[in-house]
Amino acid sequence: MTLRESGTVGRIGPCARGQPSLPTSIMATPSEPSITPSTRWELVPQRSIRMPEKELTLVDRCILVTLMVKAAPLPQTYFTNVAGIGLKADHRRRLQSLGLIEVTEKPITLALTDRGWDRATEELGAEPPKGAGTAGGTLYVALDFLRRLIDHSGTRADDLFRMQINRSEVVAPPVTSSGAPAVDAVALIRQAYHELAAKPGDYVMLADLRGALIDLSRPEFDAALMTLNRERGVHLVPESNQKVLKPQERAAAVTIGNQDKHLVAISS
């Protein structure tokens, strides 16, 4: 709290008619501010000082950028097993405390908040942080290109990354040798997934999906999964705790990039 002079209401001093002069014993010393009856003072609350946001680490930034580019909630296993980002609890808690991400449990899943989208967008065209290294420097070259693309097109960053192309508009449906349309395995997997999942974005074991689509051959099923894996909102991940896998769940895995994937989530 500070004292503020709010104005004078009439000078009172030794020459004021009918008023005694102030005793010398209570007069202010030269080293103290002079406060006389002619001055009215009031307490004014001091304005709080906003502390600057703590600098985000390279890992923090990579987490935000990954969530922005994928434009969907991602399980923690995606960062560690697919993106190769060493996401630890400290990173998760820091980003959550700053209001940049939301975290759900079982499995641990991260999603950008509106503020997180804004902060991630700031990385487009930003300078690489110290210690970014070769890979980090290359990342920020790509991010700068995206910023120039966004500026040129006038498209918002979130609209760009959330943009989806309907495959049926650009790819003709496959046909069999007899000329009849082939089975749309991708559509069948999507339908079976939504019947098995409690809600969009929940993880479903591939073993359960295969069991629901026994009419699909394994090559057809695996090819459809490969196609789905390239679409936004679809995430194929390995089981983080390999010890809990049953034999049939191991056998149902699909191998992508020399890694077995056991679960799938479809959020769109």
CSV table of C-alpha atoms in Angstrom, one decimal:
chain,number,residue,atom,x,y,z
A,1,MET,CA,0.0,0.0,0.0
A,2,THR,CA,1.2,3.6,-0.7
A,3,LEU,CA,0.2,7.0,0.4
A,4,ARG,CA,-1.2,9.4,-2.2
A,5,GLU,CA,-1.8,13.1,-1.8
A,6,SER,CA,-5.4,13.7,-2.9
A,7,GLY,CA,-5.4,17.5,-2.8
A,8,THR,CA,-5.2,20.4,-0.4
A,9,VAL,CA,-8.2,21.7,1.6
A,10,GLY,CA,-6.8,25.0,2.9
A,11,ARG,CA,-3.4,25.9,4.2
A,12,ILE,CA,-3.1,25.9,8.0
A,13,GLY,CA,0.1,27.5,9.4
A,14,PRO,CA,1.4,30.0,11.9
A,15,CYS,CA,-0.2,32.9,10.1
A,16,ALA,CA,-3.7,31.4,9.8
A,17,ARG,CA,-6.1,33.6,11.6
A,18,GLY,CA,-7.6,32.1,14.8
A,19,GLN,CA,-5.5,28.9,14.5
A,20,PRO,CA,-2.5,28.0,16.7
A,21,SER,CA,0.8,27.1,15.1
A,22,LEU,CA,1.9,23.5,15.2
A,23,PRO,CA,4.2,22.6,18.1
A,24,THR,CA,7.8,22.3,17.2
A,25,SER,CA,8.0,18.9,18.8
A,26,ILE,CA,5.6,17.3,16.3
A,27,MET,CA,7.0,19.0,13.2
A,28,ALA,CA,8.5,16.6,10.6
A,29,THR,CA,12.2,16.2,10.5
A,30,PRO,CA,14.0,17.0,7.2
A,31,SER,CA,14.6,13.3,6.6
A,32,GLU,CA,10.9,12.5,6.8
A,33,PRO,CA,8.1,13.5,4.4
A,34,SER,CA,6.2,16.6,5.6
A,35,ILE,CA,2.6,15.8,6.4
A,36,THR,CA,0.6,18.8,7.6
A,37,PRO,CA,-3.1,19.1,8.4
A,38,SER,CA,-3.6,20.9,5.1
A,39,THR,CA,-2.9,17.7,3.2
A,40,ARG,CA,-5.4,14.8,2.9
A,41,TRP,CA,-3.8,11.4,2.4
A,42,GLU,CA,-5.4,8.1,1.4
A,43,LEU,CA,-4.2,4.5,1.1
A,44,VAL,CA,-3.9,3.3,-2.5
A,45,PRO,CA,-3.4,-0.4,-3.3
A,46,GLN,CA,-0.3,-1.0,-5.4
A,47,ARG,CA,-0.8,-2.6,-8.8
A,48,SER,CA,0.3,-6.2,-8.9
A,49,ILE,CA,3.4,-7.0,-11.0
A,50,ARG,CA,2.9,-9.8,-13.5
A,51,MET,CA,5.8,-12.1,-13.6
A,52,PRO,CA,7.0,-13.1,-17.1
A,53,GLU,CA,6.1,-16.6,-18.3
A,54,LYS,CA,8.9,-19.1,-17.6
A,55,GLU,CA,10.8,-19.9,-20.8
A,56,LEU,CA,9.6,-23.2,-22.3
A,57,THR,CA,12.1,-25.9,-22.9
A,58,LEU,CA,12.7,-27.4,-26.4
A,59,VAL,CA,10.8,-30.5,-25.3
A,60,ASP,CA,7.8,-28.3,-24.1
A,61,ARG,CA,7.8,-26.6,-27.5
A,62,CYS,CA,8.0,-29.9,-29.4
A,63,ILE,CA,5.0,-31.2,-27.4
A,64,LEU,CA,2.9,-28.1,-28.3
A,65,VAL,CA,4.0,-28.2,-32.0
A,66,THR,CA,3.2,-31.9,-32.2
A,67,LEU,CA,-0.3,-31.4,-30.7
A,68,MET,CA,-0.8,-28.5,-33.1
A,69,VAL,CA,0.2,-30.4,-36.3
A,70,LYS,CA,-1.8,-33.5,-35.4
A,71,ALA,CA,-4.7,-31.2,-34.3
A,72,ALA,CA,-6.2,-33.9,-32.0
A,73,PRO,CA,-5.7,-35.2,-28.5
A,74,LEU,CA,-2.7,-37.6,-28.3
A,75,PRO,CA,-1.8,-40.3,-25.9
A,76,GLN,CA,1.5,-40.0,-24.0
A,77,THR,CA,2.7,-43.2,-25.7
A,78,TYR,CA,2.4,-41.4,-29.1
A,79,PHE,CA,5.1,-38.9,-28.0
A,80,THR,CA,7.5,-41.5,-26.6
A,81,ASN,CA,7.0,-44.4,-29.0
A,82,VAL,CA,6.1,-42.6,-32.3
A,83,ALA,CA,7.4,-39.0,-32.2
A,84,GLY,CA,10.4,-39.9,-30.2
A,85,ILE,CA,9.8,-37.0,-27.7
A,86,GLY,CA,11.0,-37.7,-24.2
A,87,LEU,CA,7.8,-36.5,-22.5
A,88,LYS,CA,8.1,-36.7,-18.7
A,89,ALA,CA,5.7,-35.9,-15.9
A,90,ASP,CA,7.5,-32.6,-15.3
A,91,HIS,CA,6.8,-31.4,-18.9
A,92,ARG,CA,3.2,-32.5,-18.6
A,93,ARG,CA,2.6,-30.7,-15.3
A,94,ARG,CA,4.4,-27.5,-16.4
A,95,LEU,CA,2.3,-27.2,-19.6
A,96,GLN,CA,-0.8,-28.0,-17.7
A,97,SER,CA,-0.1,-25.4,-14.9
A,98,LEU,CA,0.4,-22.8,-17.6
A,99,GLY,CA,-3.0,-23.6,-19.0
A,100,LEU,CA,-1.6,-24.8,-22.4
A,101,ILE,CA,-2.8,-28.4,-22.3
A,102,GLU,CA,-5.5,-30.5,-20.8
A,103,VAL,CA,-4.6,-34.0,-19.5
A,104,THR,CA,-6.9,-37.0,-19.1
A,105,GLU,CA,-6.0,-40.3,-17.5
A,106,LYS,CA,-6.3,-44.0,-18.5
A,107,PRO,CA,-4.5,-43.7,-20.9
A,108,ILE,CA,-2.8,-40.4,-20.2
A,109,THR,CA,-3.8,-38.2,-23.1
A,110,LEU,CA,-2.8,-34.6,-23.9
A,111,ALA,CA,-4.8,-32.0,-25.8
A,112,LEU,CA,-4.2,-28.3,-26.5
A,113,THR,CA,-6.4,-25.6,-24.9
A,114,ASP,CA,-7.3,-22.4,-26.8
A,115,ARG,CA,-4.3,-20.8,-25.0
A,116,GLY,CA,-2.2,-23.7,-26.0
A,117,TRP,CA,-3.1,-23.3,-29.7
A,118,ASP,CA,-2.1,-19.6,-29.5
A,119,ARG,CA,1.2,-20.5,-27.8
A,120,ALA,CA,1.9,-23.3,-30.3
A,121,THR,CA,1.2,-20.9,-33.2
A,122,GLU,CA,3.9,-18.6,-31.8
A,123,GLU,CA,6.5,-21.2,-32.7
A,124,LEU,CA,5.7,-20.7,-36.4
A,125,GLY,CA,8.5,-18.4,-37.5
A,126,ALA,CA,10.2,-18.3,-34.0
A,127,GLU,CA,13.9,-18.6,-33.5
A,128,PRO,CA,15.2,-22.1,-32.5
A,129,PRO,CA,15.8,-22.2,-28.7
A,130,LYS,CA,19.3,-22.7,-27.4
A,131,GLY,CA,20.5,-26.2,-27.6
A,132,ALA,CA,18.0,-27.1,-30.4
A,133,GLY,CA,20.7,-28.9,-32.4
A,134,THR,CA,20.6,-30.0,-36.0
A,135,ALA,CA,17.2,-31.6,-35.8
A,136,GLY,CA,15.7,-28.7,-33.9
A,137,GLY,CA,17.1,-26.2,-36.3
A,138,THR,CA,15.6,-28.1,-39.2
A,139,LEU,CA,12.3,-28.2,-37.4
A,140,TYR,CA,12.2,-24.5,-37.1
A,141,VAL,CA,13.1,-24.0,-40.8
A,142,ALA,CA,10.0,-26.1,-41.6
A,143,LEU,CA,7.9,-24.1,-39.1
A,144,ASP,CA,9.0,-20.9,-40.8
A,145,PHE,CA,7.9,-22.2,-44.1
A,146,LEU,CA,4.5,-23.0,-42.6
A,147,ARG,CA,4.2,-19.5,-41.2
A,148,ARG,CA,4.9,-18.0,-44.7
A,149,LEU,CA,2.4,-20.4,-46.2
A,150,ILE,CA,-0.2,-19.3,-43.7
A,151,ASP,CA,0.5,-15.7,-44.2
A,152,HIS,CA,0.3,-16.1,-48.0
A,153,SER,CA,-3.0,-18.0,-48.0
A,154,GLY,CA,-4.6,-16.0,-45.2
A,155,THR,CA,-5.6,-19.3,-43.5
A,156,ARG,CA,-5.6,-19.6,-39.7
A,157,ALA,CA,-3.1,-22.0,-38.3
A,158,ASP,CA,-5.8,-24.1,-36.5
A,159,ASP,CA,-7.9,-24.3,-39.7
A,160,LEU,CA,-4.8,-25.4,-41.7
A,161,PHE,CA,-3.9,-28.2,-39.4
A,162,ARG,CA,-7.5,-29.3,-38.9
A,163,MET,CA,-8.1,-29.4,-42.6
A,164,GLN,CA,-9.2,-32.8,-43.9
A,165,ILE,CA,-9.7,-34.1,-47.5
A,166,ASN,CA,-12.5,-36.5,-48.2
A,167,ARG,CA,-10.8,-39.4,-49.8
A,168,SER,CA,-13.9,-40.3,-51.8
A,169,GLU,CA,-13.7,-37.0,-53.6
A,170,VAL,CA,-10.2,-37.6,-55.0
A,171,VAL,CA,-9.8,-41.4,-55.1
A,172,ALA,CA,-12.1,-43.7,-57.0
A,173,PRO,CA,-13.3,-46.7,-55.1
A,174,PRO,CA,-11.4,-49.9,-56.0
A,175,VAL,CA,-13.2,-52.6,-58.0
A,176,THR,CA,-12.8,-56.3,-58.3
A,177,SER,CA,-11.9,-58.2,-61.5
A,178,SER,CA,-15.6,-58.7,-62.1
A,179,GLY,CA,-16.2,-54.9,-62.1
A,180,ALA,CA,-18.1,-54.9,-58.7
A,181,PRO,CA,-17.0,-52.4,-56.1
A,182,ALA,CA,-14.5,-54.0,-53.6
A,183,VAL,CA,-15.3,-54.1,-49.9
A,184,ASP,CA,-14.5,-50.8,-48.2
A,185,ALA,CA,-12.4,-52.2,-45.4
A,186,VAL,CA,-11.6,-48.7,-44.1
A,187,ALA,CA,-15.3,-47.9,-43.6
A,188,LEU,CA,-15.9,-51.3,-42.0
A,189,ILE,CA,-13.1,-50.7,-39.5
A,190,ARG,CA,-14.4,-47.3,-38.7
A,191,GLN,CA,-17.9,-48.7,-38.1
A,192,ALA,CA,-16.6,-51.5,-35.9
A,193,TYR,CA,-14.4,-49.1,-33.9
A,194,HIS,CA,-17.3,-46.8,-33.1
A,195,GLU,CA,-19.4,-49.8,-32.0
A,196,LEU,CA,-16.6,-51.0,-29.7
A,197,ALA,CA,-15.4,-47.7,-28.3
A,198,ALA,CA,-17.2,-46.0,-25.4
A,199,LYS,CA,-16.6,-42.6,-27.1
A,200,PRO,CA,-14.6,-41.3,-30.1
A,201,GLY,CA,-10.9,-41.1,-29.2
A,202,ASP,CA,-10.9,-44.1,-26.8
A,203,TYR,CA,-8.4,-46.8,-27.5
A,204,VAL,CA,-9.6,-50.2,-28.8
A,205,MET,CA,-7.5,-53.3,-29.0
A,206,LEU,CA,-6.8,-54.5,-32.6
A,207,ALA,CA,-7.6,-58.0,-31.4
A,208,ASP,CA,-11.2,-56.9,-30.6
A,209,LEU,CA,-11.5,-55.1,-34.0
A,210,ARG,CA,-10.2,-58.2,-35.9
A,211,GLY,CA,-12.7,-60.3,-33.9
A,212,ALA,CA,-15.6,-58.0,-35.0
A,213,LEU,CA,-14.5,-58.2,-38.7
A,214,ILE,CA,-13.8,-61.9,-39.2
A,215,ASP,CA,-14.9,-61.6,-42.9
A,216,LEU,CA,-12.0,-59.4,-43.7
A,217,SER,CA,-8.8,-61.1,-44.6
A,218,ARG,CA,-5.7,-60.2,-42.7
A,219,PRO,CA,-4.1,-58.4,-45.8
A,220,GLU,CA,-7.3,-56.4,-46.3
A,221,PHE,CA,-7.4,-55.5,-42.6
A,222,ASP,CA,-3.8,-54.5,-42.4
A,223,ALA,CA,-3.9,-52.5,-45.6
A,224,ALA,CA,-7.0,-50.6,-44.3
A,225,LEU,CA,-5.2,-49.9,-41.1
A,226,MET,CA,-2.2,-48.5,-43.0
A,227,THR,CA,-4.6,-46.2,-44.9
A,228,LEU,CA,-6.3,-45.1,-41.7
A,229,ASN,CA,-2.9,-44.4,-40.1
A,230,ARG,CA,-2.3,-41.6,-42.6
A,231,GLU,CA,-5.5,-39.8,-41.7
A,232,ARG,CA,-5.8,-37.2,-39.1
A,233,GLY,CA,-7.6,-38.2,-35.9
A,234,VAL,CA,-6.4,-41.8,-36.2
A,235,HIS,CA,-3.7,-43.0,-33.9
A,236,LEU,CA,-2.2,-46.5,-33.9
A,237,VAL,CA,0.0,-47.1,-30.8
A,238,PRO,CA,1.8,-50.0,-29.1
A,239,GLU,CA,0.7,-51.2,-25.7
A,240,SER,CA,3.0,-49.4,-23.2
A,241,ASN,CA,3.1,-52.3,-20.9
A,242,GLN,CA,4.0,-55.3,-23.0
A,243,LYS,CA,3.8,-57.7,-20.1
A,244,VAL,CA,0.0,-57.4,-19.9
A,245,LEU,CA,-0.5,-58.4,-23.6
A,246,LYS,CA,-2.3,-61.7,-24.2
A,247,PRO,CA,-1.1,-64.0,-27.0
A,248,GLN,CA,-4.0,-63.2,-29.2
A,249,GLU,CA,-3.4,-59.4,-28.7
A,250,ARG,CA,0.2,-59.8,-29.7
A,251,ALA,CA,-0.8,-61.8,-32.8
A,252,ALA,CA,-3.4,-59.2,-33.8
A,253,ALA,CA,-0.8,-56.4,-33.9
A,254,VAL,CA,0.0,-54.6,-37.1
A,255,THR,CA,3.7,-53.7,-37.8
A,256,ILE,CA,4.3,-50.1,-38.9
A,257,GLY,CA,7.8,-48.7,-39.0
A,258,ASN,CA,9.3,-51.8,-37.5
A,259,GLN,CA,7.1,-51.4,-34.4
A,260,ASP,CA,4.0,-53.5,-33.5
A,261,LYS,CA,0.9,-51.5,-32.9
A,262,HIS,CA,-1.8,-53.0,-30.6
A,263,LEU,CA,-4.3,-50.2,-30.1
A,264,VAL,CA,-6.2,-47.8,-32.3
A,265,ALA,CA,-8.1,-44.6,-31.5
A,266,ILE,CA,-10.3,-42.7,-33.9
A,267,SER,CA,-11.4,-39.2,-32.9
A,268,SER,CA,-12.9,-38.1,-36.2
